[in-house]
CSV table of C-alpha atoms in Angstrom, one decimal:
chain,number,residue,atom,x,y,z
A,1,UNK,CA,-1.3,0.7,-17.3
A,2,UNK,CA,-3.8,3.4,-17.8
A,3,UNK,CA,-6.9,4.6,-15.5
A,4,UNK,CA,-9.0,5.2,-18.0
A,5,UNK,CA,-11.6,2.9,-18.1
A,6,UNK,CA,-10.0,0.9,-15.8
A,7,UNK,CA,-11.6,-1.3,-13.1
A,8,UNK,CA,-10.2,-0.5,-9.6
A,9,UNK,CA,-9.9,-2.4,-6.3
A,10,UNK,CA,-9.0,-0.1,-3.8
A,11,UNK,CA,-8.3,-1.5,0.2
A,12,UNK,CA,-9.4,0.8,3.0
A,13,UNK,CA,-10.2,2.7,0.6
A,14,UNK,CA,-13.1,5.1,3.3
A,15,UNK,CA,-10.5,7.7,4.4
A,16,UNK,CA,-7.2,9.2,3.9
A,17,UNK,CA,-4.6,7.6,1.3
A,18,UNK,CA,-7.2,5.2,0.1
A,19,UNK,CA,-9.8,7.6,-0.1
A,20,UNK,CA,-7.7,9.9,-2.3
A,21,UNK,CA,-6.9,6.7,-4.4
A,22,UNK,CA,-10.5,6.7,-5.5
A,23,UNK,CA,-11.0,9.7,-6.0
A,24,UNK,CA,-8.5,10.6,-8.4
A,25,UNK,CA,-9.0,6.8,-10.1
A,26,UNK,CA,-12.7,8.6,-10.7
A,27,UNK,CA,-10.9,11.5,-12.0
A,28,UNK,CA,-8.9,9.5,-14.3
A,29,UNK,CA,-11.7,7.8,-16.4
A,30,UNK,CA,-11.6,4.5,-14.6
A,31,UNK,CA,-15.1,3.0,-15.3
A,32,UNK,CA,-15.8,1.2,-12.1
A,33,UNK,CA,-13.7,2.2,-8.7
A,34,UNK,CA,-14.4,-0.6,-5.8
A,35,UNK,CA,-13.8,0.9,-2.5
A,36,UNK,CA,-13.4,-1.1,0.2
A,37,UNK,CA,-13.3,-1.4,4.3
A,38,UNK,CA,-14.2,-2.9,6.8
A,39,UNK,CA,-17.4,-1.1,7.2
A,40,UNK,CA,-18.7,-0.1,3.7
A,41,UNK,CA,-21.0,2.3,5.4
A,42,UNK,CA,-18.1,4.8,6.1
A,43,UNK,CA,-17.4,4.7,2.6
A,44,UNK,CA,-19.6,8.2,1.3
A,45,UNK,CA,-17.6,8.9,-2.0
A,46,UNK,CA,-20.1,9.0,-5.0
A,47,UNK,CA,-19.8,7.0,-7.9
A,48,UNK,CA,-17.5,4.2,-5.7
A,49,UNK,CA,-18.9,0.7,-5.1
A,50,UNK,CA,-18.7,-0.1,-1.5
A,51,UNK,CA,-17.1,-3.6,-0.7
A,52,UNK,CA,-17.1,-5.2,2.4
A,53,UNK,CA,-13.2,-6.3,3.1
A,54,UNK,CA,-11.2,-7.1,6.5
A,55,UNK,CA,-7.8,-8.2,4.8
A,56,UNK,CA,-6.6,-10.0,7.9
A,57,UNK,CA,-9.9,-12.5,7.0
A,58,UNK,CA,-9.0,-14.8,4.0
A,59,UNK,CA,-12.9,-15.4,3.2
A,60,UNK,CA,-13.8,-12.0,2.9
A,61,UNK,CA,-10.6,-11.6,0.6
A,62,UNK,CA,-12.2,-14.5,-1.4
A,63,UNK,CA,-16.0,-13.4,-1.4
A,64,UNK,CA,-14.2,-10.1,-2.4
A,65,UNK,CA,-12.4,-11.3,-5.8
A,66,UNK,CA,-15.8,-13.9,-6.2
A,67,UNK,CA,-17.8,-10.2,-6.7
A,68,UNK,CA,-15.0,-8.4,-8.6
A,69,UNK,CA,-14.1,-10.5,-11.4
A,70,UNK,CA,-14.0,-7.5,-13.7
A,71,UNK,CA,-10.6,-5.8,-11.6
A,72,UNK,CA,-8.1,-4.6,-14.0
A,73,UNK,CA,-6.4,-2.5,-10.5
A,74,UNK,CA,-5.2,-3.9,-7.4
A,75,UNK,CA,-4.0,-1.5,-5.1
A,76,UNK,CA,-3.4,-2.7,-1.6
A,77,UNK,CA,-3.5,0.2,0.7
A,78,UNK,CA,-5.1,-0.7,4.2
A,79,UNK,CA,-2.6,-0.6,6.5
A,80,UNK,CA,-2.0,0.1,10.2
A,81,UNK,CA,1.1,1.7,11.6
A,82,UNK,CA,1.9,1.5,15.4
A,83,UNK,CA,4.4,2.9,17.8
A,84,UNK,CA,7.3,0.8,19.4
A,85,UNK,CA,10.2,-1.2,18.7
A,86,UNK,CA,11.5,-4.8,19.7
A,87,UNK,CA,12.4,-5.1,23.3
A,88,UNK,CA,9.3,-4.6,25.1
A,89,UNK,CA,6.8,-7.1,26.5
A,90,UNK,CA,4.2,-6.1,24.0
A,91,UNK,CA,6.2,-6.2,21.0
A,92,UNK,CA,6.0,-9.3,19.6
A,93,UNK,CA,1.7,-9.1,19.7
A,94,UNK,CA,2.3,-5.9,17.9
A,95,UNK,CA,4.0,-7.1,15.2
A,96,UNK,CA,1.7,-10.2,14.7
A,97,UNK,CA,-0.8,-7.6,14.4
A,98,UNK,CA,1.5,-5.4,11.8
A,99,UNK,CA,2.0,-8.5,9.8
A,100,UNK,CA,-1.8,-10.2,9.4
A,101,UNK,CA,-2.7,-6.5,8.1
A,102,UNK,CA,0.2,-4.4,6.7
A,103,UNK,CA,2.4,-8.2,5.1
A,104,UNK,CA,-0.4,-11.2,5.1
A,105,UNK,CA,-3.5,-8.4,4.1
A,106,UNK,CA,-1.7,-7.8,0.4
A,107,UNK,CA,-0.5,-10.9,0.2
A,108,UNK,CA,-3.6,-12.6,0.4
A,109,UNK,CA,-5.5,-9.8,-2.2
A,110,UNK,CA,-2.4,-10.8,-4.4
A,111,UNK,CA,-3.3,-14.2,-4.6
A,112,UNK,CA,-6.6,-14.1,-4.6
A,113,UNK,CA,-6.8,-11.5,-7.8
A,114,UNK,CA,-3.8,-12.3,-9.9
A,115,UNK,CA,-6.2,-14.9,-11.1
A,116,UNK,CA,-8.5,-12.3,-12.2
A,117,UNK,CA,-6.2,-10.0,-12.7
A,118,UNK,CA,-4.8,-12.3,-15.7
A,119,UNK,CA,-8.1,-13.5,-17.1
A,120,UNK,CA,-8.7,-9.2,-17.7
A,121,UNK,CA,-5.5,-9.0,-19.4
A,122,UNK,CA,-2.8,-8.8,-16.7
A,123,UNK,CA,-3.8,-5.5,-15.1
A,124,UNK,CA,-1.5,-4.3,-12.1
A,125,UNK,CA,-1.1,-4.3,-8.5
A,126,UNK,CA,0.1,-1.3,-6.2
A,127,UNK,CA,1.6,-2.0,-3.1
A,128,UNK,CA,1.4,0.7,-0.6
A,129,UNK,CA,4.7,0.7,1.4
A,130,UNK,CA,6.8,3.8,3.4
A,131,UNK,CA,10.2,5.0,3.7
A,132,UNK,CA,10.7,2.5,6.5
A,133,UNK,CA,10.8,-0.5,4.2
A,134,UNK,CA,14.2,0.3,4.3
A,135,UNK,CA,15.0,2.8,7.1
A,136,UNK,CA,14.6,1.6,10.9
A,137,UNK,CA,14.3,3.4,14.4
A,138,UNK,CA,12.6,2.7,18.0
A,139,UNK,CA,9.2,4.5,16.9
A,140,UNK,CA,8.0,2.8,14.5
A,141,UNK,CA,10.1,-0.3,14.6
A,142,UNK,CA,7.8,-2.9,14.5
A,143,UNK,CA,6.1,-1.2,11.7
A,144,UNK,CA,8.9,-0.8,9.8
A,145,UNK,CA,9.6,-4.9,9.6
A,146,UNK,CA,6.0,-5.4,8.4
A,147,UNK,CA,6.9,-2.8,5.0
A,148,UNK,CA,10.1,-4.1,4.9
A,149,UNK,CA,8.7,-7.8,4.4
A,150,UNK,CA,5.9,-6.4,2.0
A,151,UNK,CA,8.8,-4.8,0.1
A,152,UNK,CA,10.2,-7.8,-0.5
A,153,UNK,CA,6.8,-9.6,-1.2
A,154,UNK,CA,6.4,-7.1,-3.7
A,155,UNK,CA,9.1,-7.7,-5.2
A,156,UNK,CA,9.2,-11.3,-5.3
A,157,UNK,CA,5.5,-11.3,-6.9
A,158,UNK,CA,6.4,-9.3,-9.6
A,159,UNK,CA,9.1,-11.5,-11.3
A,160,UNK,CA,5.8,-14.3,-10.6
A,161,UNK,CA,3.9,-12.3,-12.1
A,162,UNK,CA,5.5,-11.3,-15.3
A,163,UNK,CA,4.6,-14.2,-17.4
A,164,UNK,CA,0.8,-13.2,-16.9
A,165,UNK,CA,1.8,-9.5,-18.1
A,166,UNK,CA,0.7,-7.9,-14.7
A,167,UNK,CA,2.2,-4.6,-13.4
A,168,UNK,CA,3.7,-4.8,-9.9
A,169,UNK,CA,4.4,-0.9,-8.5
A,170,UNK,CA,6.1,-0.2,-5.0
A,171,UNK,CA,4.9,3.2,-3.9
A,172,UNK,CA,7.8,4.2,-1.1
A,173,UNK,CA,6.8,7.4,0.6
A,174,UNK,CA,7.3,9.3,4.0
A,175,UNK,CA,4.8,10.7,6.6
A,176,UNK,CA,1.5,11.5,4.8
A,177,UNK,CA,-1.1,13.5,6.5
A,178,UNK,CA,-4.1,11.1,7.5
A,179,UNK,CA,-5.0,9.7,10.3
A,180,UNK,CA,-2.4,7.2,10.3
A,181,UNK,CA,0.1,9.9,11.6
A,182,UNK,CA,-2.4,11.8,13.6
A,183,UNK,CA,0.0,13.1,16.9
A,184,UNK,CA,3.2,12.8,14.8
A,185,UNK,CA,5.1,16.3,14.8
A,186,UNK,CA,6.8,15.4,11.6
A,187,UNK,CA,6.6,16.9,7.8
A,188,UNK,CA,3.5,15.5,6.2
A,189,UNK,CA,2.7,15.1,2.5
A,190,UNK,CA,-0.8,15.9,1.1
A,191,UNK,CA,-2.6,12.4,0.2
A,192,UNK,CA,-3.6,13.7,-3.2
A,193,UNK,CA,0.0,14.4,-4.0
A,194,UNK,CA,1.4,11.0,-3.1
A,195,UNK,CA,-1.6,9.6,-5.1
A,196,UNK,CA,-0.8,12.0,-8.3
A,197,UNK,CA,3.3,10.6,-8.1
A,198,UNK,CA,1.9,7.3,-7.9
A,199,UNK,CA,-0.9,7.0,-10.4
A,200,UNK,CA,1.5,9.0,-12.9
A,201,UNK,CA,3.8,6.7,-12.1
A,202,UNK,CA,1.6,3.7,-12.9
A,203,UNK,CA,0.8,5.2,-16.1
A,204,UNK,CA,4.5,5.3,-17.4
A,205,UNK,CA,5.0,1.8,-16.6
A,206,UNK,CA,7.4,2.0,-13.3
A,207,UNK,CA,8.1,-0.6,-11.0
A,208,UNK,CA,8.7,1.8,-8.3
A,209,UNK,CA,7.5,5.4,-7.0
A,210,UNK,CA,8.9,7.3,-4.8
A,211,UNK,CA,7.0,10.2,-4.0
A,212,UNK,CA,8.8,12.4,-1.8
A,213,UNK,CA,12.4,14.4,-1.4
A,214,UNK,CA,13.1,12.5,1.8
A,215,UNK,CA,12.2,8.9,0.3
A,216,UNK,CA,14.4,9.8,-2.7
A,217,UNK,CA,17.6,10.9,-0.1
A,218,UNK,CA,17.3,7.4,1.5
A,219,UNK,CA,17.0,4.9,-1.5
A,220,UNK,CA,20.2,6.7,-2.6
A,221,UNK,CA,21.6,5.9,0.8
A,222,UNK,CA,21.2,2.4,0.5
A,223,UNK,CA,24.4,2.1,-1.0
A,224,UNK,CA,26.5,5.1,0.5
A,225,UNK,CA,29.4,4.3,3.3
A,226,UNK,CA,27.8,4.0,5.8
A,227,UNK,CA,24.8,2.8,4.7
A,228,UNK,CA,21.6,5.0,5.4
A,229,UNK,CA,20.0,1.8,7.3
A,230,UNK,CA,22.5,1.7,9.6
A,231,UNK,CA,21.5,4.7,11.2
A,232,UNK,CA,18.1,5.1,13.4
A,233,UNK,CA,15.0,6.3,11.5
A,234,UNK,CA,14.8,10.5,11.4
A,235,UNK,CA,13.0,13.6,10.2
């Protein structure tokens, strides 16, 4: 689908990856960009229309699509991303905590705006996910389950969706440089270049973006001997 004059939903949208989101959405011609958080007061991006949204809390995903009934783009990017893998003690409340945000959050915006989503012509959805949807390691183990399960949400929705004409896109990407990976001594990509791939990407029709070298490497993996999964999650 196109940006221009589209009607955007954007999910933690006050800062980093979401922020950029908006901003190039604004670039693009869309005619209304919704930005929402937790705290609509952190959002300071002109020409945005703050929303109130916690995605963990299903009634402020349905006052949300109540307000927004004129959404032509979902994109589900609020997220959380902690350290740690399976074995400890605290494990198992960390990944309750990855799932009701980073697995349960898009889920629930799906359902709630496909509705709308169809009624405005069938519109899209973009599902923020990561290189370890697919890849796997001790530090971010936890968190790579919860985009591993949203992968397969995402791609489960979008054969439900097809009927109603909606766009699904998986944006797969590697470390980006927000606040998300603040203390990580890894590579970073810019947030307005992952945006760019995936927007562009959008436009052209795709299913699926990857938007970095290193994302690229590992899909192809998937299917080498041995396997790229097999391996523990690296720079």
């Amino acid at each position: 689908m196109k940006l221009s004059n589209a009607t955007v939903f954007i999910t933690g949208a006050n800062r980093g990856l979401g922020l950029a989101f908006a901003r190039e959405a604004l670039a693009r011609g869309a005619r209304k960009v919704y930005a929402a958080a937790r705290d609509p007061s952190s959002v300071s991006l002109p020409g945005v229309v703050p929303i109130q949204l916690d995605v963990t809390q299903s009634d402020e995903v349905a006052a949300a699509a109540r307000a927004c009934g004129d959404v032509t783009l979902l994109i589900n990017n609020a997220g959380i991303a902690h350290t740690g893998g399976f074995l400890s003690e605290t494990s198992l409340d960390s990944a309750q905590r990855h799932f009701e945000t980073n697995v349960f959050g898009p889920m629930r915006l799906t359902q709630a705006f496909a509705p709308v989503l169809a009624h405005n012509g069938g519109g899209a959805i973009l599902n923020v996910l990561s290189i370890a949807s697919w890849i796997n390691g001790p530090l971010l183990g936890v968190y790579g389950m919860s985009k591993s399960a949203a992968w397969a949400m995402t791609n489960g929705t979008r054969i439900e969706l097809q009927e109603q004409k909606t766009q699904v896109l998986a944006l797969h990407v590697g470390f980006i440089d927000t606040d998300l990976t603040r203390g990580f001594d890894v590579p970073k990509l810019a947030p307005e270049e992952v945006v760019r791939s995936a927007l562009d990407g959008l436009e052209a029709g795709a299913s699926e973006v990857l938007a970095d070298e290193r994302t690229r490497q590992v899909h192809a993996g998937l299917s080498a001997d041995p396997a790229v999964y097999l391996q523990a999650i690296s720079r």
